[in-house]
Coordinates of C-alpha atoms in Angstrom, one line a residue:
Chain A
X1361 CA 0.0 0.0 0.0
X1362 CA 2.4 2.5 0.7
X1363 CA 4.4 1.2 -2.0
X1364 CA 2.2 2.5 -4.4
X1365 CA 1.3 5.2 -2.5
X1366 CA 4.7 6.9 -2.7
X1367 CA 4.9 5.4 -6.6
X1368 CA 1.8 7.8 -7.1
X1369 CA 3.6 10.3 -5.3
X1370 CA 6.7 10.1 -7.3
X1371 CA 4.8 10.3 -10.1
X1372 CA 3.1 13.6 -9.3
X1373 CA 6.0 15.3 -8.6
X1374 CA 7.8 14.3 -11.9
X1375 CA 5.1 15.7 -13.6
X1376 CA 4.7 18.7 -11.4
X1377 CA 8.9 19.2 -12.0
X1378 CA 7.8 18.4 -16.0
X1379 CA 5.4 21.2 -16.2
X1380 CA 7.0 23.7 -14.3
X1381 CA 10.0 23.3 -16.5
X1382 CA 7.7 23.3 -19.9
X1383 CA 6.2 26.7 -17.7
X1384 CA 9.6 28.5 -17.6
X1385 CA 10.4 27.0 -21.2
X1386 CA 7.5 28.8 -22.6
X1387 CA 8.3 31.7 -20.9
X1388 CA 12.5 32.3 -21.9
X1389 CA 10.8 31.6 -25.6
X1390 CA 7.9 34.0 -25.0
X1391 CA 10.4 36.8 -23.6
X1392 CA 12.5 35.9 -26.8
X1393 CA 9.9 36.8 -29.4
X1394 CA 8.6 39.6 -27.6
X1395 CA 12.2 41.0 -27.7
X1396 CA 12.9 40.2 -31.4
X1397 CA 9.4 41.3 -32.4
X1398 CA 10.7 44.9 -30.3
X1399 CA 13.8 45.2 -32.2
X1400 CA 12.4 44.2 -35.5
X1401 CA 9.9 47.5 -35.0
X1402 CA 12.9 49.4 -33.8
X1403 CA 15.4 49.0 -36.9
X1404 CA 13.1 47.8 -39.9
X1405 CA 10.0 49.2 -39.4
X1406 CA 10.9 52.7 -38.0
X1407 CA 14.0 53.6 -39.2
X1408 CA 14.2 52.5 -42.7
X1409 CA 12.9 54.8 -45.2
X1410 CA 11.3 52.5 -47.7
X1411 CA 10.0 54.6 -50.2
X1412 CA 14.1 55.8 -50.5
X1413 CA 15.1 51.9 -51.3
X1414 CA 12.9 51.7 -54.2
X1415 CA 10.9 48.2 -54.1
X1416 CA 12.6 45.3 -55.4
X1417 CA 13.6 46.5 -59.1
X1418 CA 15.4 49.4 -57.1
X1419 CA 17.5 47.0 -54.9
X1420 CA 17.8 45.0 -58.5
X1421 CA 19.1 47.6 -59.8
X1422 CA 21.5 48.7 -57.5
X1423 CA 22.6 45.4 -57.5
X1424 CA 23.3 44.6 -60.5
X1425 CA 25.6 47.4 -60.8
X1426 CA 28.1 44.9 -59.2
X1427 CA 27.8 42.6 -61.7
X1428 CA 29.7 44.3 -64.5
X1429 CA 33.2 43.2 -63.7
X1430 CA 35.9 45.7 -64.5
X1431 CA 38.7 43.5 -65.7
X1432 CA 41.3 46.5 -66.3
X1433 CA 42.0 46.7 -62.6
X1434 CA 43.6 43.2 -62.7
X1435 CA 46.9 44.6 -62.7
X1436 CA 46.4 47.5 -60.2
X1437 CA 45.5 44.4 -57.7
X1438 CA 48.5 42.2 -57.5
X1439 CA 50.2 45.1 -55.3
X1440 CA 47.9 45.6 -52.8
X1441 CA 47.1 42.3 -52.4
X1442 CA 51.0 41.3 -51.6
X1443 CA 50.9 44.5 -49.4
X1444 CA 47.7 43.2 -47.3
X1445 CA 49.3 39.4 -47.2
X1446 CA 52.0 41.3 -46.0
X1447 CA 50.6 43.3 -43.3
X1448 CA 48.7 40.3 -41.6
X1449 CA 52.0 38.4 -41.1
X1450 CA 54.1 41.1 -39.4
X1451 CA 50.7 41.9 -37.7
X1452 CA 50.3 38.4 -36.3
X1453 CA 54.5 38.4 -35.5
X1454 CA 54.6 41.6 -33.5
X1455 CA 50.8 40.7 -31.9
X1456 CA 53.1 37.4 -30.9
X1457 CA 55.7 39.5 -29.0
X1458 CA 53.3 41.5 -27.6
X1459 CA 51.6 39.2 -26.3
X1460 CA 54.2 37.4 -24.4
X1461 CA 55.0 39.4 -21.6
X1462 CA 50.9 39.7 -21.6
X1463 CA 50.3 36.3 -20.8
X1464 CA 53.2 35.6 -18.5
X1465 CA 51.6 38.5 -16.2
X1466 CA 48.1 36.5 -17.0
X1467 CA 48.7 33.3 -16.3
X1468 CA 47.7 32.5 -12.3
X1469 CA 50.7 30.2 -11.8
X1470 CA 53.4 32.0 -13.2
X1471 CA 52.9 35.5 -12.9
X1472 CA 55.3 37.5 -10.6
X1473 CA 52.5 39.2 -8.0
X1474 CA 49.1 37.6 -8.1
X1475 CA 47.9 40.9 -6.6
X1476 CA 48.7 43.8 -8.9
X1477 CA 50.2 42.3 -12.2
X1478 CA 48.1 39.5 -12.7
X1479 CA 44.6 41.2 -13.1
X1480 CA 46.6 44.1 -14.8
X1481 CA 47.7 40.8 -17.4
X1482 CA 43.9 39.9 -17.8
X1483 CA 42.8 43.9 -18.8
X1484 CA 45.1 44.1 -21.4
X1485 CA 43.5 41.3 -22.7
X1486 CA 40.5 42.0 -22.4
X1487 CA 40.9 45.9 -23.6
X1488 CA 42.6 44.4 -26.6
X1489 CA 39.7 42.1 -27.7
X1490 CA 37.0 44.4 -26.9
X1491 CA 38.5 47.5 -28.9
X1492 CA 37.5 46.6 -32.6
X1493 CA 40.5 46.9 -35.5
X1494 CA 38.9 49.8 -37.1
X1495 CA 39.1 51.4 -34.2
X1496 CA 42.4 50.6 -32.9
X1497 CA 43.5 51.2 -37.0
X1498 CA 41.8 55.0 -36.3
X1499 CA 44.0 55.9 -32.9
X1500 CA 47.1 54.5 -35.0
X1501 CA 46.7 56.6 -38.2
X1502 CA 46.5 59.8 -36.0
X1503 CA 49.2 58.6 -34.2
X1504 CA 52.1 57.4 -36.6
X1505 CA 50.0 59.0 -39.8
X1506 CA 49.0 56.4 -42.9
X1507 CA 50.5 54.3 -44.2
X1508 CA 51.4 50.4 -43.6
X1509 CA 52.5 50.8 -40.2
X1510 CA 49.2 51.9 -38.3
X1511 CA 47.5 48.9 -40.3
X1512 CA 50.0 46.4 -38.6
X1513 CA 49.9 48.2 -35.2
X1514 CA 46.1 47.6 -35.1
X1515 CA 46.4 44.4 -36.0
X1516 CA 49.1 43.4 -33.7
X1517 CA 47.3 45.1 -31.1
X1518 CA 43.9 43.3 -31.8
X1519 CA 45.6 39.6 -31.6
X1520 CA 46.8 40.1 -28.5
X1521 CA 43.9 39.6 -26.5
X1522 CA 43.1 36.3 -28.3
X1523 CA 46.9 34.6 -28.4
X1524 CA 48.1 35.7 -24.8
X1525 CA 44.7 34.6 -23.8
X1526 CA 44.8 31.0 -25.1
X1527 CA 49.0 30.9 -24.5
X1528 CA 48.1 32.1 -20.4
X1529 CA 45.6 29.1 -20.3
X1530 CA 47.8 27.2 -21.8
X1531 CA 50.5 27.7 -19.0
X1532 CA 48.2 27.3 -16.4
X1533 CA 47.4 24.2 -17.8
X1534 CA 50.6 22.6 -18.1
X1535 CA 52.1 19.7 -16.2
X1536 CA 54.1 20.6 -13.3
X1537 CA 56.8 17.9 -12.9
X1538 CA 58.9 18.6 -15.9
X1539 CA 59.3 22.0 -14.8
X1540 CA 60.2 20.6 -11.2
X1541 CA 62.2 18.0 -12.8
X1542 CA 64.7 20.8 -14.4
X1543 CA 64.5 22.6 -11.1
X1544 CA 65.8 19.6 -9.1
X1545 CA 68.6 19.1 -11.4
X1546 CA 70.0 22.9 -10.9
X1547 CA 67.9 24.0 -14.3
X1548 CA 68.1 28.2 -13.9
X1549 CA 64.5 30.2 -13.9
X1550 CA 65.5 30.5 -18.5
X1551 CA 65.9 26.5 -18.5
X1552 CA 62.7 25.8 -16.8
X1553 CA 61.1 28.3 -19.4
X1554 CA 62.3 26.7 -22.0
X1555 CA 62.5 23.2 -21.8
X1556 CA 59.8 22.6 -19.2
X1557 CA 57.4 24.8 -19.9
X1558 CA 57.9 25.9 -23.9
X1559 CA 57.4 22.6 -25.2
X1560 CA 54.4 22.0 -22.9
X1561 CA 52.9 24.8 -24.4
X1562 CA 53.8 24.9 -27.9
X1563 CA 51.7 23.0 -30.1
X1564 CA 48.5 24.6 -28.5
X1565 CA 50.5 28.1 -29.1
X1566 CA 51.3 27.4 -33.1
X1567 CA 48.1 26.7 -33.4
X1568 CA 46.5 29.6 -31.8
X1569 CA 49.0 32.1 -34.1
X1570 CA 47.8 30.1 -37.2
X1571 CA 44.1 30.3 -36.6
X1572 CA 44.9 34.0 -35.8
X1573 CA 47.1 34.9 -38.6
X1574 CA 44.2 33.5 -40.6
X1575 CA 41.8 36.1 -39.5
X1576 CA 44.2 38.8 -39.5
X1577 CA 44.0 38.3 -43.2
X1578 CA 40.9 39.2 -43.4
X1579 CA 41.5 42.4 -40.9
X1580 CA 44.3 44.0 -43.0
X1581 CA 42.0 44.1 -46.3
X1582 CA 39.9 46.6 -44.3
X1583 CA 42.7 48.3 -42.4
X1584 CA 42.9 50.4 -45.9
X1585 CA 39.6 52.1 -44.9
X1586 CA 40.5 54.4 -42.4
X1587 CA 43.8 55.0 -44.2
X1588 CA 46.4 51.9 -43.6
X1589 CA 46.5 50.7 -47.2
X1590 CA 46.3 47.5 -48.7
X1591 CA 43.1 46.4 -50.6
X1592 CA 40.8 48.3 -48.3
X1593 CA 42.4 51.6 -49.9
X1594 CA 41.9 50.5 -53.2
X1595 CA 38.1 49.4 -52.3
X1596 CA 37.5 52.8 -50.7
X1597 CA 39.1 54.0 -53.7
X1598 CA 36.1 52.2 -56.3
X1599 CA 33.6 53.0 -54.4
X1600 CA 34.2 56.6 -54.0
X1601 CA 34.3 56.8 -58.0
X1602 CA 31.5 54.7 -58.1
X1603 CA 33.3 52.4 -60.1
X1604 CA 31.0 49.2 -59.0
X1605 CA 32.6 46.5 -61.0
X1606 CA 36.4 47.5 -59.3
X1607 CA 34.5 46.7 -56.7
X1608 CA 33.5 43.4 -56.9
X1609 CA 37.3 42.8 -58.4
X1610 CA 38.7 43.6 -55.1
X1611 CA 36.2 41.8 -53.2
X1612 CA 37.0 38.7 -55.8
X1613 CA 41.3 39.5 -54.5
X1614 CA 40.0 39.2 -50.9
X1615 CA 38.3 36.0 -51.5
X1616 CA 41.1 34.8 -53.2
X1617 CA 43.4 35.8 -50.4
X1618 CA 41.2 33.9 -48.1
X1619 CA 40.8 31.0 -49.8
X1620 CA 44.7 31.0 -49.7
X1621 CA 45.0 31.6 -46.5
X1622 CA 43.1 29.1 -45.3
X1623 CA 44.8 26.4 -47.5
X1624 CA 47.9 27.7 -46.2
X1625 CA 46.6 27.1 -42.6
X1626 CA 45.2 23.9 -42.8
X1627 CA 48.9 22.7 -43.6
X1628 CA 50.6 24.2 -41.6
X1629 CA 48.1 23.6 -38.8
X1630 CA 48.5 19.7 -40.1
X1631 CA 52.5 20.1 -40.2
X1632 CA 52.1 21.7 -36.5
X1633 CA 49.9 19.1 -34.4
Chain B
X1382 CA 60.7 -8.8 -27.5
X1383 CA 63.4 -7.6 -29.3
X1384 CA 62.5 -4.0 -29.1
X1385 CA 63.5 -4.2 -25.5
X1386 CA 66.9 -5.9 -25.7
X1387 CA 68.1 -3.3 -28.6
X1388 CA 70.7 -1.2 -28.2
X1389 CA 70.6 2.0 -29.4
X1390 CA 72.2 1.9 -33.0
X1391 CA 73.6 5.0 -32.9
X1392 CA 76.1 6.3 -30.0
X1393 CA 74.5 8.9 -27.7
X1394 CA 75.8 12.7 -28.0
X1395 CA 77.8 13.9 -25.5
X1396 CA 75.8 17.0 -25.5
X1397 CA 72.1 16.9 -25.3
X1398 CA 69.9 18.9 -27.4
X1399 CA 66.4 19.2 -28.2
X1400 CA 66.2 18.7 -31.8
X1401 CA 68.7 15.9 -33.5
X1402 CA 70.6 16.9 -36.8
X1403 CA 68.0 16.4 -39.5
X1404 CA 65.2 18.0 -37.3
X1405 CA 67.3 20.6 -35.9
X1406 CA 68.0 22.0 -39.6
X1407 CA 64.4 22.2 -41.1
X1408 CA 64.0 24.0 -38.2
X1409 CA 66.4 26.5 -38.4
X1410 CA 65.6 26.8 -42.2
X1411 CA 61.7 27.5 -42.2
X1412 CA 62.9 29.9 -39.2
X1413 CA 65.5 31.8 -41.3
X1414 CA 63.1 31.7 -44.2
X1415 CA 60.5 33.5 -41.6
X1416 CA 62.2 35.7 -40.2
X1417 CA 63.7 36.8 -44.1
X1418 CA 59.9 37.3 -45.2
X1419 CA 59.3 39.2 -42.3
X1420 CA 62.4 41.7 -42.6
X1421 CA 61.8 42.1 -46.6
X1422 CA 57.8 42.5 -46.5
X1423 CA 59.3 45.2 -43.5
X1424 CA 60.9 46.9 -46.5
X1425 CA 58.4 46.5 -49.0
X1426 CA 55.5 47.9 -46.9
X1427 CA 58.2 51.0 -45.9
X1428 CA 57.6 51.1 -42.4
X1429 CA 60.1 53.1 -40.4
X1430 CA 61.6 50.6 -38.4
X1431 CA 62.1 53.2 -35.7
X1432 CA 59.4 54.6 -35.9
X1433 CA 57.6 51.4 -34.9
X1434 CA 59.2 51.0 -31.8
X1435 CA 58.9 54.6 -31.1
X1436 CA 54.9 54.3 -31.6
X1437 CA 54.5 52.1 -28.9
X1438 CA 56.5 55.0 -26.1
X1439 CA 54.1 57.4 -28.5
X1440 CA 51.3 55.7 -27.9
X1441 CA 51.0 56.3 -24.2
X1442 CA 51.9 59.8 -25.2
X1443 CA 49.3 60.2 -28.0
X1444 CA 46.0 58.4 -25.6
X1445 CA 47.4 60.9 -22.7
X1446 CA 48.0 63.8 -24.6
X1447 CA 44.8 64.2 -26.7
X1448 CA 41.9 61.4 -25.3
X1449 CA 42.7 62.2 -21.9
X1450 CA 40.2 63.4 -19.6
X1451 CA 37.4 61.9 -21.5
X1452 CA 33.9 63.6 -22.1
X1453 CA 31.8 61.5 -20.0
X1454 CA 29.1 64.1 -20.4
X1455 CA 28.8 63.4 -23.9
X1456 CA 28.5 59.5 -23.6
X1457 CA 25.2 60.2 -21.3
X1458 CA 23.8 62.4 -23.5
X1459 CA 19.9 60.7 -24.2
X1460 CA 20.9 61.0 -28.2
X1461 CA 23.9 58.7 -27.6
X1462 CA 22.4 56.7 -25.1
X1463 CA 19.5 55.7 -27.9
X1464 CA 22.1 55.1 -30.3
X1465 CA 23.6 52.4 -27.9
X1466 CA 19.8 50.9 -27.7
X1467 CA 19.9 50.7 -31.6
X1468 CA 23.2 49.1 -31.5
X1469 CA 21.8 46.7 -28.8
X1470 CA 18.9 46.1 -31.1
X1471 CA 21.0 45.6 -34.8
X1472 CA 23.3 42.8 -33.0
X1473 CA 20.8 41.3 -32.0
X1474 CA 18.4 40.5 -34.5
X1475 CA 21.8 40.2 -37.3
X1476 CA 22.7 37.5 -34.6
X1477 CA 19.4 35.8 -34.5
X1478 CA 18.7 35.8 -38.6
X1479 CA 22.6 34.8 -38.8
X1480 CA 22.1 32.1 -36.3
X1481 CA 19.0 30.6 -38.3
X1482 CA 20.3 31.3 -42.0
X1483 CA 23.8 29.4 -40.9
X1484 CA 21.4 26.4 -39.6
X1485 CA 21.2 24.7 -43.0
X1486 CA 24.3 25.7 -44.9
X1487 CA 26.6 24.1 -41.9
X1488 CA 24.3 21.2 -42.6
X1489 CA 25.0 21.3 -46.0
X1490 CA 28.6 21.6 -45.1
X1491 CA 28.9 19.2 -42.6
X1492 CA 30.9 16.8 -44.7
X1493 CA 29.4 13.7 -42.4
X1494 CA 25.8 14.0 -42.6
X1495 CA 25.5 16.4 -46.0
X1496 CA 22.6 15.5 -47.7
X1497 CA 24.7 15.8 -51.0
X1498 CA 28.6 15.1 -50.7
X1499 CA 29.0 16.0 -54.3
X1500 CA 27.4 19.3 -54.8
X1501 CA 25.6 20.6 -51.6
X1502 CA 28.7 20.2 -49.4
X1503 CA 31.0 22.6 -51.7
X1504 CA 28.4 24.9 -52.3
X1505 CA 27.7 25.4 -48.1
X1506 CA 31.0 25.3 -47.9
X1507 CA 31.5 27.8 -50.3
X1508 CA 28.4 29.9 -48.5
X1509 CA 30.3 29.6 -44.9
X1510 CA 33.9 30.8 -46.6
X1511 CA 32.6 33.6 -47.9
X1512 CA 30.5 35.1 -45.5
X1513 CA 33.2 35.2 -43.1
X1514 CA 36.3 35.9 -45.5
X1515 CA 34.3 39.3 -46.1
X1516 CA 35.2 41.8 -43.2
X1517 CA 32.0 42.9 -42.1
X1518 CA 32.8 46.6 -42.7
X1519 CA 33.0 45.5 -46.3
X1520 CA 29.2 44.1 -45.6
X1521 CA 28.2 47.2 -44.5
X1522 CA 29.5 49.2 -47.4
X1523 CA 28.0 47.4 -50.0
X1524 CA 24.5 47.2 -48.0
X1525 CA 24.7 50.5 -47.3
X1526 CA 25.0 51.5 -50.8
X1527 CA 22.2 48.7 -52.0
X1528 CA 19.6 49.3 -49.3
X1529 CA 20.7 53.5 -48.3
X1530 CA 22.2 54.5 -44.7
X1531 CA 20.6 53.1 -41.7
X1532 CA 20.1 50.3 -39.3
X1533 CA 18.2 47.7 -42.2
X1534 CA 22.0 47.9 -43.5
X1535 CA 23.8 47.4 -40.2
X1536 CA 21.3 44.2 -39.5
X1537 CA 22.3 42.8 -43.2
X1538 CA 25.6 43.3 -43.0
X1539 CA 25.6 41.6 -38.9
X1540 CA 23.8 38.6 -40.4
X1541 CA 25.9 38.1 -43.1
X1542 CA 29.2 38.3 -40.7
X1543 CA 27.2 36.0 -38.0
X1544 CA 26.1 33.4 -40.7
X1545 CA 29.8 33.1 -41.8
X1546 CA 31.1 33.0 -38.0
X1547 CA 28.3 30.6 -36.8
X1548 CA 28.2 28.5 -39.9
X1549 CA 32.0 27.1 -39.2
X1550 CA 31.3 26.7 -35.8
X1551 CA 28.0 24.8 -36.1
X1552 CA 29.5 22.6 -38.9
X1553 CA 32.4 21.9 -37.1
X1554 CA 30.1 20.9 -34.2
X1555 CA 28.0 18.6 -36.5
X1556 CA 31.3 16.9 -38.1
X1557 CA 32.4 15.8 -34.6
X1558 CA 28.7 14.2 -33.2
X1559 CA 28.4 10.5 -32.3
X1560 CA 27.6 8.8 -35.7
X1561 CA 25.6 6.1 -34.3
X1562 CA 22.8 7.2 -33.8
X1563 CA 23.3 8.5 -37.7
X1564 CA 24.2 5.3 -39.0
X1565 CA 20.8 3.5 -37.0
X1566 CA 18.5 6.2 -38.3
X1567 CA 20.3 5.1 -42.3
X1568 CA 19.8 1.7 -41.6
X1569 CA 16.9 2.4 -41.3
X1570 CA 15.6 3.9 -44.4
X1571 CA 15.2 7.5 -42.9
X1572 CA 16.5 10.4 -45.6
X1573 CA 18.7 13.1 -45.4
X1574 CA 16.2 15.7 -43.4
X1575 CA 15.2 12.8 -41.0
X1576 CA 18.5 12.1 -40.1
X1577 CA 19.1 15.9 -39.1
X1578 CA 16.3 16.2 -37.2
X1579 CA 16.5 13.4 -35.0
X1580 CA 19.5 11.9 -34.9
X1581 CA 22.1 15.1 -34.9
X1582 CA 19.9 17.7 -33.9
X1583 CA 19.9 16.3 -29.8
X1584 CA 23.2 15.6 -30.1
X1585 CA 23.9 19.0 -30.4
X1586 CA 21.0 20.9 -29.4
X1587 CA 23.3 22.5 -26.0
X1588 CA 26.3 23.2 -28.2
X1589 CA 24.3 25.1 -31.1
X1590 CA 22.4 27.0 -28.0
X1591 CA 26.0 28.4 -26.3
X1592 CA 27.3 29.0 -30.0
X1593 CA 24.3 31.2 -30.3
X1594 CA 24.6 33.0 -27.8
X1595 CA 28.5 33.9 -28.2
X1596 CA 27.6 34.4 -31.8
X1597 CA 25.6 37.5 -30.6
X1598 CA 28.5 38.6 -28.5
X1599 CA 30.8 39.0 -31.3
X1600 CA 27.8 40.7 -33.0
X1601 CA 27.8 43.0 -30.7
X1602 CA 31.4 43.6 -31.0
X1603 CA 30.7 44.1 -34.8
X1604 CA 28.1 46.4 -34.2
X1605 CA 29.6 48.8 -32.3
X1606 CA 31.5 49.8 -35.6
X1607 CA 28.5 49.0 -38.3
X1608 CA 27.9 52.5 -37.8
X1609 CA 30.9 54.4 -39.0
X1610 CA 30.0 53.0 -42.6
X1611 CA 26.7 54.2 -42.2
X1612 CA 24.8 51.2 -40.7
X1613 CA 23.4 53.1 -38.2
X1614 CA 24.2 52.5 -34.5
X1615 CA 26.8 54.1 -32.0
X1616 CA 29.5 54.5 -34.7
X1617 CA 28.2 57.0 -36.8
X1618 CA 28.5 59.3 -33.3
X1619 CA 32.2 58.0 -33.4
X1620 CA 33.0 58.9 -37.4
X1621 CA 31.3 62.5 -36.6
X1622 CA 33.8 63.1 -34.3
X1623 CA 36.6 61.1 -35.7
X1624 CA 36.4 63.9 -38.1
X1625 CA 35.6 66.4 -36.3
X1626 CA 39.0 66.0 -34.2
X1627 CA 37.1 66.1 -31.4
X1628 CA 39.6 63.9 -29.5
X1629 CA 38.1 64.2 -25.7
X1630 CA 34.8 62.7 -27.1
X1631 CA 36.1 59.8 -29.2
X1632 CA 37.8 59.2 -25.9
X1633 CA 34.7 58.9 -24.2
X1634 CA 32.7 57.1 -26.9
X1635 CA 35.9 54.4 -27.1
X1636 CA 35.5 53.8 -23.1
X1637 CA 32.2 53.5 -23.5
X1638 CA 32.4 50.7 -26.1
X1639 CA 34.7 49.3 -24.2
X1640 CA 32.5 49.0 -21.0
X1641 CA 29.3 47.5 -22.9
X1642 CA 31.4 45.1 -25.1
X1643 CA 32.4 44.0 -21.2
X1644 CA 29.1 43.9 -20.0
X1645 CA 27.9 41.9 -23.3
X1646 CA 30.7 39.3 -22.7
X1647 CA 29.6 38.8 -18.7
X1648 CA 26.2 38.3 -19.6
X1649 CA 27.3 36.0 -22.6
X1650 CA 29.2 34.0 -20.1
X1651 CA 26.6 33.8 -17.7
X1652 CA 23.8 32.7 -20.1
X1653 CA 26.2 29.9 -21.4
X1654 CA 26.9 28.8 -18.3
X1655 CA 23.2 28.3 -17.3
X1656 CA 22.5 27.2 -20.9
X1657 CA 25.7 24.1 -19.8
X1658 CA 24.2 23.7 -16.5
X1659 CA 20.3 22.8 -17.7
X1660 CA 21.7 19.9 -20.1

């Protein structure tokens, strides 16, 4: 009797747990559409000036502007392209450097005062993620003028957060008795560095500066906008003339760059691990 | 057995190294090769070698000399403030037509469960690489001069960046699922779609959920600059004073950025976290 009695009683309270979840399920999906429903009113429906777009032979239209390729840029692109290839990889190298003494302050177990360096370690990388490359390209132009060097500046500064990030968790990570090991046999503080903890931390490292180096492909091809060269200049450049088919050609170089890139990266990933 | 009883064929070195000869000299080569790239595209881009170390001591100079005591006043003006709401606003719904556009192409190119391994799977592949090879400033530009200035560009351009960042993520997600449950559902007779729904779909139901949600982070992070193409948002206040060389308030505007982009990332955490803890 009691026997079933506490059955039934089990029974009722998995329901009860059942429908009080489906209750707050329902509810995170109801506050979810009223929210979306609120900013679709907000940008689409207020702010757009439809009449201004033209209907959908008016977005035609000013699409198909794109399509007319301008095949006498071809040459003007090989240049700009080497230049933004170029800019990534010193980008991602000096990001690299800057980002070691970054993640040695970051890293819990290794930093030199857990009190005052190490959360100064974790700003920097979290000032240098949350500051986006256009802007970081903007301080460096008025700083150093145009030219490459802002361009790689930004981008160096805008990898940090992301390599010394991974590289600090990486350290904290690692496994302590190699590093003891060296220290037992009279290994100095550079010798535990390098052979206890480098190789720990290497593959995981290589990997990281790949993955970024692979984005920071795509960041240099818009450094050009705000006046760091590269293919972002010469896009600024078409559009400004309103040449739409350039246009599309330099979009076409970027894609090609990309594609590059990331064949480039998968190997050398591959080579790496 | 014989492993164990070998003796080492060759005699040990008297000095240890890392890396033996062979090793030790492709090594050295790809890293003279590197660092030769590095010092000639140096050249060829004509930086000031100087002058690059030098910017970083400037640096500190520059932010102290002309952002310096920022002008908090203007970041709480109720003008700005909207501006932020709109930003709030643009990531989100980009992130949420991103999130659901990216659905089927990373099923597409999910090489494991693609419906078509010959022609679907390049061409999702193709969608994903795309979308994300073009910087979403680049998005903006072209929106902006298809659709006019405002925030209907900004959301374009932010879905077309989140479809290309949450498209690789989800498909890399899908490629790495359990394929049993896959291979029962085959067996037995179920097609493409099926498969999908019931057999990779709970598998990764939690992941797709926290991707989501970090996708609209980065978004956000997107979004805060949509505007100084003319995608409406906070960065249009930023180009007007970007060229209006009104240093103290791009200061402000920066910080200000720089505070929501952290508050974004806690709450992003937190919701991922509770998102991990109800699986």
């Amino acid at each position: 009797m009691s026997a079933t009695d506490s059955l039934a009683g089990s029974l009722n309270l998995q329901t009860g747990l059942r429908r009080k979840r489906q209750l707050r399920l329902a509810l995170i999906w109801g506050l979810f559409i009223l929210f979306t429903a609120w900013c679709v009113n907000g940008t689409i429906i207020e702010d757009t000036d439809w009449s201004r777009i033209g209907g959908r032979s008016g977005v035609l239209a000013s699409f198909g502007r794109y399509i007319q390729l301008d095949l006498g840029l071809v040459s003007e692109l090989i240049l700009p392209t080497i230049e933004t290839f170029m800019m990534a990889c010193v980008g991602t190298v000096l990001g690299c450097f800057f980002s070691l003494p970054v993640a040695w302050l970051g890293a819990a177990n290794v930093t030199p005062s857990r009190h005052i360096l190490y959360p100064v370690g974790r700003f920097l990388m979290v000032l240098s993620r949350s500051v986006h490359e256009i802007v970081w390209a903007l301080i460096f132009v008025s700083a150093v003028g145009l030219g490459a060097l802002p361009g790689i500046l930004a981008i160096a500064m805008r990898s940090v957060g992301f390599i010394s990030k991974i590289t600090a968790e990486a350290i904290e990570n690692i496994d302590a008795k190699p590093v003891e090991a060296i220290r037992a046999v009279g290994g100095n503080q550079f010798q535990v560095m390098y052979y206890g903890i480098l190789p720990q931390i290497y593959p995981v490292v290589l990997a990281t500066v790949i993955f970024e180096w692979d984005i920071n492909i795509r960041r240099s091809a818009v450094m050009g906008l705000v006046g760091a060269g590269g293919l972002g200049l010469l896009f600024f450049r078409q559009m400004n003339s309103f040449n739409y088919g350039g246009v599309t050609m330099v979009i076409l170089a970027i894609l090609l760059l990309i594609v590059l890139g990331e064949v480039i990266s998968h190997y050398l990933r591959k080579a790496v691990i | 057995m014989t492993e164990l009883t070998k003796t080492p064929s060759t005699p040990v070195a008297e000095t240890w190294s890392r890396y033996r000869f062979p090793g030790s000299l492709y090594r050295f080569g790809s890293l003279l090769g590197v660092l030769v790239f590095l010092v000639y595209s140096l050249h060829f881009l004509n930086v000031d070698i100087p002058l690059l170390f030098g910017a970083l001591g400037g640096l500190v100079g520059v932010v102290a000399e002309r952002y310096y005591p920022p002008d908090l006043a203007y970041v709480t003006d109720p003008g700005y403030l909207a501006t932020v709401v709109d930003t709030l606003q643009m990531s989100f719904l980009g992130a949420i037509a991103g999130v659901f556009l990216s659905i089927p192409l990373a099923w597409f190119s999910a090489f494991n469960v693609s419906p078509n391994q010959r022609l679907l799977f390049p061409l999702g592949r193709f969608g994903v690489i795309s979308c994300r090879a073009i910087h979403e400033t680049i998005w903006t530009i072209l929106f902006v001069s298809i659709l006019g200035f405002g925030m209907l560009a900004g959301v374009s351009a932010l879905t077309m960046f989140c479809v290309g960042f949450a498209g690789k993520l989800f498909s890399d997600e899908i490629e790495a699922v359990d394929m049993g449950p896959v291979d029962a559902m085959r067996a037995a007779g179920a097609n493409p779609f099926q498969v999908f729904v019931f057999a990779v779909v709970p598998q990764v139901r939690v992941a797709f959920t926290g991707i989501a949600i970090y996708t609209w982070d980065v978004a956000f992070r997107a979004a805060t600059v949509v505007g100084f193409f003319g995608g409406g948002g906070m960065g249009w206040y930023l180009k007007r004073n970007v060229q209006q060389l009104e240093n103290l308030r791009v200061g402000a505007i920066i910080l200000s950025i720089i505070a929501m982009v952290l508050i974004a990332e806690f709450i992003s955490g937190w919701l991922r976290k509770v998102v991990n803890r109800a699986k």
